[in-house]
């Protein structure tokens, strides 16, 4: 079960839940952190909650997660050389 979190204001709570939807569970892989029941997902939810409460902005939180787990943790990884196949692979498949 997910822990109940307390926030100083509604804006913090909104940011928290938006971040959970942007980040993939590394165990489940096809679920966001908000949907996953994996222990690692709970740990990451705790970590994100702490960072939101401590005033870190969304970019710093996302960068922390990417530095720690790589671009795979993002549902929308950035367009860069190592993600071209991810972005353009479906188009190439359709063209073939």
CSV table of C-alpha atoms in Angstrom, one decimal:
chain,number,residue,atom,x,y,z
A,1,UNK,CA,0.0,0.0,0.0
A,2,UNK,CA,1.2,3.5,-0.8
A,3,UNK,CA,2.0,5.7,2.1
A,4,UNK,CA,0.0,8.9,2.8
A,5,UNK,CA,2.0,12.0,2.2
A,6,UNK,CA,1.5,15.4,3.7
A,7,UNK,CA,2.4,18.6,1.8
A,8,UNK,CA,2.7,22.2,2.9
A,9,UNK,CA,0.3,23.3,0.1
A,10,UNK,CA,-1.7,22.1,-2.9
A,11,UNK,CA,1.0,23.2,-5.4
A,12,UNK,CA,3.6,20.8,-3.8
A,13,UNK,CA,1.1,18.0,-3.9
A,14,UNK,CA,0.2,18.7,-7.5
A,15,UNK,CA,3.9,18.7,-8.5
A,16,UNK,CA,4.5,15.5,-6.6
A,17,UNK,CA,1.8,13.6,-8.4
A,18,UNK,CA,2.8,15.0,-11.8
A,19,UNK,CA,6.4,13.9,-11.2
A,20,UNK,CA,5.2,10.4,-10.3
A,21,UNK,CA,3.4,10.2,-13.7
A,22,UNK,CA,6.5,11.2,-15.6
A,23,UNK,CA,8.8,8.5,-14.0
A,24,UNK,CA,8.7,4.8,-14.9
A,25,UNK,CA,9.0,2.1,-12.3
A,26,UNK,CA,12.2,0.3,-12.9
A,27,UNK,CA,10.9,-3.0,-11.7
A,28,UNK,CA,7.5,-3.0,-13.5
A,29,UNK,CA,8.8,-1.0,-16.5
A,30,UNK,CA,5.4,-0.4,-18.0
A,31,UNK,CA,3.9,1.4,-15.0
A,32,UNK,CA,4.5,4.9,-13.6
A,33,UNK,CA,5.6,5.3,-10.0
A,34,UNK,CA,2.1,6.2,-9.0
A,35,UNK,CA,0.8,2.9,-10.4
A,36,UNK,CA,3.5,0.5,-9.1
A,37,UNK,CA,3.4,-1.5,-5.9
A,38,UNK,CA,7.0,-2.5,-6.1
A,39,UNK,CA,9.3,-1.8,-3.1
A,40,UNK,CA,11.7,0.3,-5.3
A,41,UNK,CA,8.7,2.4,-6.5
A,42,UNK,CA,7.8,3.1,-2.9
A,43,UNK,CA,11.4,4.1,-2.1
A,44,UNK,CA,11.4,6.4,-5.1
A,45,UNK,CA,8.1,7.9,-4.1
A,46,UNK,CA,9.6,8.6,-0.7
A,47,UNK,CA,12.7,10.2,-2.2
A,48,UNK,CA,10.6,12.4,-4.6
A,49,UNK,CA,8.3,13.5,-1.7
A,50,UNK,CA,11.4,14.5,0.4
A,51,UNK,CA,12.8,16.5,-2.5
A,52,UNK,CA,9.5,18.3,-3.2
A,53,UNK,CA,9.1,19.1,0.6
A,54,UNK,CA,12.7,20.3,0.7
A,55,UNK,CA,12.1,22.8,-2.1
A,56,UNK,CA,13.9,21.2,-5.0
A,57,UNK,CA,12.5,22.1,-8.4
A,58,UNK,CA,11.2,19.6,-10.9
A,59,UNK,CA,14.2,19.8,-13.2
A,60,UNK,CA,16.6,19.0,-10.3
A,61,UNK,CA,14.5,16.1,-9.2
A,62,UNK,CA,14.3,14.6,-12.7
A,63,UNK,CA,18.0,15.2,-13.1
A,64,UNK,CA,18.8,13.4,-9.9
A,65,UNK,CA,16.7,10.4,-11.0
A,66,UNK,CA,18.3,10.4,-14.5
A,67,UNK,CA,21.8,10.6,-13.0
A,68,UNK,CA,21.0,7.7,-10.7
A,69,UNK,CA,19.0,5.4,-13.0
A,70,UNK,CA,19.6,6.7,-16.6
A,71,UNK,CA,17.1,8.0,-19.2
A,72,UNK,CA,15.1,4.7,-19.0
A,73,UNK,CA,13.4,6.0,-15.9
A,74,UNK,CA,11.7,8.7,-18.0
A,75,UNK,CA,8.5,8.0,-19.9
A,76,UNK,CA,9.6,10.7,-22.4
A,77,UNK,CA,13.4,10.4,-22.7
A,78,UNK,CA,15.2,13.3,-24.3
A,79,UNK,CA,15.9,13.2,-28.1
A,80,UNK,CA,19.7,12.5,-28.2
A,81,UNK,CA,21.9,10.2,-30.2
A,82,UNK,CA,21.5,7.2,-27.9
A,83,UNK,CA,17.7,7.4,-28.0
A,84,UNK,CA,17.2,7.9,-31.8
A,85,UNK,CA,16.0,4.3,-32.3
A,86,UNK,CA,13.5,4.7,-29.4
A,87,UNK,CA,12.1,7.8,-31.0
A,88,UNK,CA,12.3,6.9,-34.7
A,89,UNK,CA,12.2,3.1,-34.6
A,90,UNK,CA,8.4,2.8,-34.8
A,91,UNK,CA,8.4,5.1,-37.8
A,92,UNK,CA,11.1,3.1,-39.5
A,93,UNK,CA,9.2,-0.1,-38.8
A,94,UNK,CA,6.1,1.3,-40.4
A,95,UNK,CA,8.1,2.5,-43.5
A,96,UNK,CA,9.6,-1.0,-43.9
